[in-house]
Coordinates of C-alpha atoms and ligand atoms in Angstrom, one line a residue:
X1 CA 6.6 17.6 13.1
X2 CA 10.3 17.6 12.4
X3 CA 10.3 17.1 8.6
X4 CA 8.0 15.9 5.8
X5 CA 8.8 12.3 6.3
X6 CA 7.7 12.1 10.0
X7 CA 4.5 12.7 11.8
X8 CA 2.5 11.3 14.7
X9 CA 0.5 8.2 15.4
X10 CA -1.5 9.7 18.2
X11 CA 1.2 11.0 20.6
X12 CA 4.0 8.8 19.1
X13 CA 6.3 10.1 16.4
X14 CA 6.4 7.8 13.4
X15 CA 7.5 7.9 9.8
X16 CA 4.7 8.9 7.5
X17 CA 5.0 5.7 5.4
X18 CA 4.5 2.5 7.3
X19 CA 3.4 -1.0 6.2
X20 CA 0.0 -2.7 6.1
X21 CA 0.5 -6.5 6.6
X22 CA -2.9 -7.7 5.3
X23 CA -1.4 -8.7 1.9
X24 CA 0.9 -11.2 3.6
X25 CA -1.9 -13.7 4.2
X26 CA -3.1 -16.2 1.6
X27 CA -5.7 -15.3 -1.1
X28 CA -8.8 -13.6 0.4
X29 CA -6.7 -12.8 3.5
X30 CA -7.2 -16.4 4.5
X31 CA -4.7 -19.1 5.2
X32 CA -0.9 -18.9 4.8
X33 CA 0.8 -17.2 1.9
X34 CA 2.0 -19.3 -1.0
X35 CA 5.6 -18.4 -0.1
X36 CA 6.0 -17.7 3.6
X37 CA 9.8 -17.0 3.2
X38 CA 8.8 -14.2 0.7
X39 CA 6.4 -12.8 3.2
X40 CA 9.1 -12.8 5.9
X41 CA 11.5 -11.1 3.4
X42 CA 9.0 -8.2 3.0
X43 CA 8.7 -7.7 6.7
X44 CA 12.5 -7.8 7.2
X45 CA 13.1 -5.4 4.3
X46 CA 10.4 -3.0 5.7
X47 CA 12.2 -2.7 9.1
X48 CA 15.6 -2.5 7.3
X49 CA 14.3 0.5 5.4
X50 CA 13.1 2.2 8.6
X51 CA 9.4 1.3 8.7
X52 CA 8.4 1.9 12.3
X53 CA 4.6 1.4 12.0
X54 CA 3.0 -1.9 11.0
X55 CA -0.7 -2.5 10.8
X56 CA -2.1 -6.0 11.3
X57 CA -5.0 -8.0 12.7
X58 CA -5.4 -11.4 14.4
X59 CA -8.1 -12.1 11.8
X60 CA -5.6 -11.8 8.9
X61 CA -5.2 -15.5 8.1
X62 CA -6.6 -15.8 10.9
X63 CA -3.5 -15.9 13.1
X64 CA -1.2 -16.2 10.1
X65 CA 0.0 -12.6 9.8
X66 CA 0.5 -11.9 13.5
X67 CA 2.5 -15.2 13.6
X68 CA 4.7 -14.1 10.7
X69 CA 5.3 -10.7 12.3
X70 CA 6.4 -12.3 15.6
X71 CA 8.5 -15.0 14.0
X72 CA 10.3 -12.6 11.7
X73 CA 10.7 -9.5 13.8
X74 CA 10.6 -10.4 17.5
X75 CA 12.5 -9.1 19.5
X76 CA 11.2 -5.9 17.9
X77 CA 13.4 -3.0 17.0
X78 CA 13.2 -0.1 19.4
X79 CA 10.4 2.3 18.3
X80 CA 8.5 -0.2 16.1
X81 CA 4.8 0.6 16.5
X82 CA 2.4 -2.3 16.1
X83 CA -1.3 -1.5 15.4
X84 CA -4.0 -4.1 15.4
X85 CA -7.8 -4.1 15.1
X86 CA -10.6 -6.0 17.0
X87 CA -14.3 -6.4 16.4
X88 CA -14.4 -9.5 14.2
X89 CA -13.1 -13.1 14.1
X90 CA -12.9 -15.8 11.5
X91 CA -13.0 -19.6 12.0
X92 CA -10.9 -22.3 10.4
X93 CA -13.1 -22.3 7.3
X94 CA -12.8 -18.6 6.8
X95 CA -16.3 -17.8 7.9
X96 CA -16.8 -14.5 9.8
X97 CA -18.1 -14.9 13.3
X98 CA -19.7 -12.4 15.6
X99 CA -17.0 -10.9 17.8
X100 CA -17.8 -7.3 18.7
X101 CA -19.3 -7.6 22.3
X102 CA -17.1 -5.9 24.9
X103 CA -16.0 -9.4 26.2
X104 CA -15.1 -10.4 22.7
X105 CA -13.0 -7.3 22.2
X106 CA -11.1 -8.0 25.4
X107 CA -10.5 -11.6 24.4
X108 CA -9.2 -10.5 21.0
X109 CA -6.8 -7.9 22.5
X110 CA -5.4 -10.7 24.7
X111 CA -5.0 -12.9 21.6
X112 CA -3.1 -10.1 19.9
X113 CA -0.9 -9.6 22.9
X114 CA 0.0 -13.3 22.9
X115 CA 0.5 -13.7 19.2
X116 CA 2.6 -10.6 18.8
X117 CA 4.4 -11.3 22.0
X118 CA 4.1 -7.9 23.5
X119 CA 3.0 -6.6 26.9
X120 CA 1.2 -3.6 25.5
X121 CA -0.1 -2.9 22.0
X122 CA 0.6 0.6 20.7
X123 CA -2.8 1.1 19.2
X124 CA -5.9 -1.0 18.9
X125 CA -8.6 0.0 16.4
X126 CA -12.2 -0.8 17.1
X127 CA -13.3 -2.2 13.7
X128 CA -17.0 -1.4 13.2
X129 CA -19.2 -2.5 10.3
X130 CA -21.4 0.5 10.0
X131 CA -19.9 1.4 6.6
X132 CA -19.8 -2.1 5.2
X133 CA -23.2 -3.2 6.3
X134 CA -25.5 -0.3 7.5
X135 CA -28.2 -2.8 8.5
X136 CA -26.0 -4.8 10.9
X137 CA -26.9 -4.5 14.5
X138 CA -23.7 -3.7 16.4
X139 CA -23.1 -3.6 20.2
X140 CA -23.4 -0.1 21.7
X141 CA -20.4 2.0 20.7
X142 CA -20.0 3.4 24.2
X143 CA -19.8 -0.2 25.7
X144 CA -17.2 -1.2 23.1
X145 CA -15.1 1.9 23.7
X146 CA -15.4 1.3 27.4
X147 CA -14.0 -2.2 27.1
X148 CA -11.0 -0.9 25.3
X149 CA -10.6 2.0 27.8
X150 CA -10.5 -0.6 30.6
X151 CA -7.6 -2.4 28.8
X152 CA -5.9 1.0 28.4
X153 CA -6.3 1.6 32.1
X154 CA -4.7 -1.8 32.7
X155 CA -1.7 -0.9 30.5
X156 CA -2.5 -3.4 27.8
X157 CA -3.2 -0.8 25.2
X158 CA -1.5 2.5 24.7
X159 CA -4.1 4.1 22.4
X160 CA -7.5 3.4 21.0
X161 CA -8.5 4.0 17.4
X162 CA -11.7 3.5 15.3
X163 CA -12.0 1.9 11.9
X164 CA -14.6 1.8 9.1
X165 CA -16.7 4.4 10.8
X166 CA -18.9 7.4 10.1
X167 CA -18.2 10.9 11.4
X168 CA -20.7 10.5 14.3
X169 CA -18.7 7.6 15.7
X170 CA -15.5 9.5 15.3
X171 CA -17.0 12.4 17.3
X172 CA -18.2 10.1 20.1
X173 CA -14.9 8.3 20.3
X174 CA -13.0 11.6 20.5
X175 CA -15.3 12.9 23.2
X176 CA -15.5 9.8 25.3
X177 CA -12.2 7.9 25.3
X178 CA -9.9 10.0 23.0
X179 CA -8.4 8.4 20.0
X180 CA -5.0 7.9 18.4
X181 CA -6.2 7.3 14.9
X182 CA -9.1 6.9 12.5
X183 CA -8.5 4.1 9.9
X184 CA -11.0 4.4 7.1
X185 CA -11.0 3.6 3.3
X186 CA -9.7 6.6 1.4
X187 CA -7.7 7.1 -1.8
X188 CA -7.6 9.2 -4.9
X189 CA -10.1 6.8 -6.4
X190 CA -12.5 6.9 -3.4
X191 CA -12.7 10.3 -1.7
X192 CA -16.0 9.6 0.0
X193 CA -14.5 9.9 3.5
X194 CA -13.7 13.6 3.1
X195 CA -15.9 14.5 6.0
X196 CA -14.1 12.2 8.5
X197 CA -10.7 13.5 7.1
X198 CA -11.9 17.1 7.9
X199 CA -12.9 16.0 11.4
X200 CA -9.4 14.5 11.9
X201 CA -7.8 17.7 10.7
X202 CA -10.0 19.8 13.1
X203 CA -9.0 17.6 16.1
X204 CA -5.5 16.8 14.9
X205 CA -6.2 13.1 15.0
X206 CA -4.0 10.9 12.9
X207 CA -5.8 9.6 9.8
X208 CA -4.7 6.2 8.3
X209 CA -6.4 5.4 5.0
X210 CA -6.9 1.8 4.1
X211 CA -7.2 0.7 0.5
X212 CA -4.8 3.6 -0.3
X213 CA -4.3 2.2 -3.8
X214 CA -8.0 1.8 -4.4
X215 CA -8.3 -1.8 -3.0
X216 CA -6.8 -5.0 -4.4
X217 CA -10.2 -6.6 -4.2
X218 CA -11.5 -4.4 -7.0
X219 CA -8.4 -3.9 -9.1
X220 CA -7.3 -0.6 -7.6
X221 CA -3.7 -0.5 -8.8
X222 CA -4.8 -1.3 -12.4
X223 CA -7.4 1.4 -12.3
X224 CA -4.7 3.9 -11.2
X225 CA -2.5 2.9 -14.0
X226 CA -5.4 3.4 -16.5
X227 CA -6.3 6.8 -15.2
X228 CA -5.0 9.6 -17.6
X229 CA -4.5 12.2 -14.9
X230 CA -2.5 9.9 -12.7
X231 CA -0.5 8.6 -15.7
X232 CA 0.4 12.1 -16.8
X233 CA 1.7 13.1 -13.3
X234 CA 3.5 9.8 -13.1
X235 CA 5.2 10.4 -16.4
X236 CA 6.1 14.0 -15.5
X237 CA 7.9 12.8 -12.3
X238 CA 9.3 9.5 -13.7
X239 CA 7.4 7.5 -11.0
X240 CA 4.7 4.9 -11.0
X241 CA 0.9 5.5 -10.9
X242 CA 0.8 3.8 -7.5
X243 CA 3.5 6.2 -6.2
X244 CA 1.4 9.2 -7.5
X245 CA -1.6 7.9 -5.7
X246 CA 0.3 7.6 -2.4
X247 CA 2.0 11.0 -2.9
X248 CA -1.4 12.5 -3.4
X249 CA -2.6 11.0 -0.1
X250 CA 0.4 12.4 1.8
X251 CA -0.4 15.9 0.5
X252 CA -3.9 15.8 2.0
X253 CA -3.0 16.2 5.7
X254 CA 0.2 16.3 7.7
X255 CA -1.0 13.7 10.1
X256 CA -2.1 11.3 7.4
X257 CA 0.0 8.1 7.7
X258 CA 0.3 5.5 4.9
X259 CA 0.2 1.8 5.4
X260 CA 0.2 0.5 1.8
X261 CA -0.1 -3.3 1.8
X262 CA 2.1 -5.5 -0.4
X263 CA 3.5 -9.0 -0.6
X264 CA 6.4 -7.9 -2.8
X265 CA 9.7 -6.4 -1.8
X266 CA 9.9 -4.4 -5.0
X267 CA 6.5 -2.8 -4.4
X268 CA 7.5 -2.2 -0.7
X269 CA 10.6 -0.3 -1.9
X270 CA 8.6 1.7 -4.4
X271 CA 6.0 2.6 -1.8
X272 CA 8.6 3.8 0.7
X273 CA 10.3 5.9 -2.0
X274 CA 7.2 8.0 -2.1
X275 CA 8.6 10.0 0.8
X276 CA 11.0 11.6 -1.8
X277 CA 8.4 12.6 -4.3
X278 CA 7.0 16.1 -4.1
X279 CA 3.8 16.8 -6.0
X280 CA 3.4 20.5 -6.8
X281 CA 0.2 22.6 -6.9
X282 CA -0.3 21.9 -10.7
X283 CA -0.1 18.2 -10.0
X284 CA -2.6 18.4 -7.2
X285 CA -5.0 20.4 -9.3
X286 CA -4.7 17.9 -12.1
X287 CA -5.2 14.9 -9.7
X288 CA -8.3 16.4 -8.2
X289 CA -9.9 15.7 -11.6
X290 CA -9.4 11.9 -11.2
X291 CA -12.7 10.2 -11.7
X292 CA -13.8 8.5 -8.4
X293 CA -14.8 4.9 -8.7
X294 CA -16.6 2.6 -6.3
X295 CA -14.3 0.3 -4.3
X296 CA -15.1 -3.0 -2.5
X297 CA -14.2 -4.3 0.9
Ligands
LIG301 N1 -9.4 -1.4 8.9 C1 -9.8 -2.2 7.9 O1 -10.9 -2.7 7.9 C2 -8.8 -2.5 6.8 C3 -9.3 -3.0 5.6 C4 -8.4 -3.2 4.6 C5 -7.0 -3.0 4.8 N2 -6.6 -2.5 6.0 C6 -5.2 -2.3 6.3 O2 -4.7 -1.3 5.3 C7 -3.6 -1.8 4.6 C8 -3.6 -1.2 3.2 O3 -4.7 -1.7 2.5 P1 -4.5 -2.7 1.3 O4 -3.3 -3.5 1.4 O5 -5.8 -3.4 1.2 O6 -4.4 -1.6 0.1 P2 -4.8 -1.7 -1.4 O7 -5.2 -0.3 -1.8 O8 -5.7 -2.8 -1.6 O9 -3.4 -2.0 -2.0 C9 -2.9 -3.3 -2.0 C10 -2.8 -3.8 -3.4 O10 -1.9 -3.0 -4.1 C11 -0.8 -3.8 -4.6 N3 0.4 -2.9 -4.5 C12 1.0 -2.5 -3.4 N4 2.0 -1.7 -3.7 C13 2.0 -1.6 -5.1 C14 2.8 -0.9 -6.0 N5 3.8 -0.1 -5.6 N6 2.5 -1.0 -7.3 C15 1.5 -1.8 -7.8 N7 0.7 -2.5 -6.9 C16 1.0 -2.4 -5.6 C17 -0.7 -5.0 -3.8 O11 -0.3 -6.1 -4.6 P3 1.2 -6.8 -4.3 O12 1.1 -7.6 -3.1 O13 1.4 -7.5 -5.6 O14 2.1 -5.6 -4.2 C18 -2.2 -5.2 -3.5 O15 -2.9 -5.9 -4.6 C19 -3.7 -3.3 4.7 O16 -2.5 -4.0 4.4 C20 -4.3 -3.5 6.1 O17 -3.2 -3.4 7.0 C21 -7.5 -2.3 7.0

């Protein structure tokens, strides 16, 4: 690692603060945004400010977010890393369809290659549902990882990641195919993934928390603003509660990469400015006392 602001996405050097594109779709991550020009402005500003890691999915919209990324940013700047996820699809009504068999995964990777207009995707996460719905019967993990490894052999994927998974799945993925990241929900409001974070530290695997602000679906940013510990640290540094929450995440692990999602240029700029905030030991001790709260998906 060269400095505090850079780290690694698997073997690729990236800035520690990237951009999650999920908030660019319409309400409920379905359909187009109310103002597509505003969504494009967020993407353009992100790259202008040096973002070199964007997280997306074909099922954001569906299709909407990948199309916005391609229309706005292609031809992509040198070094921009695009990360997507496979394992689910949505139809035109927004309904979730089964889409996690090995053949489905291969089809979804091809869709992402086309819609993003790239020959190879830097990292593809296998999005499992074992955390969201423990009763769901999923295809065998080894078969799913094998399908992605085939695509890696063919040069269509650089790295494989796993998302929304328990520690046992992370271990299997590390041992069988090797992974470039784990993408799981984790924030100062939801620290229930500490075991997987420890595993990533142990194996030096990049850890990319989703819902870093505690999840828009359950009022995460408002809960952060209402938390007395977060508010006190925010006041001390003259920054916002959301910035404190992101700064706390950066302090957890040097290969933790942020992909905060926003549909607003002002919030994007605020989130990227977190690279310049340095929380001290007193701040971190105070923030450990933040009351965890359940978050939704
Ligand atoms: N693997 C998975 O299953 C999975 C699941 C969910 C998300 N993800 C990925 O992870 C990324 C991050 O997750 P998320 O976007 O859902 O995170 P989040 O914790 O829900 O945060 C997003 C929410 O925070 C608000 N926000 C962002 N910056 C803010 C700021 N500086 N001040 C106040 N509010 C702010 C956004 O509203 P505004 O638009 O108004 O800023 C939005 O409501 C996603 O974009 C997506 O790429 C992956």
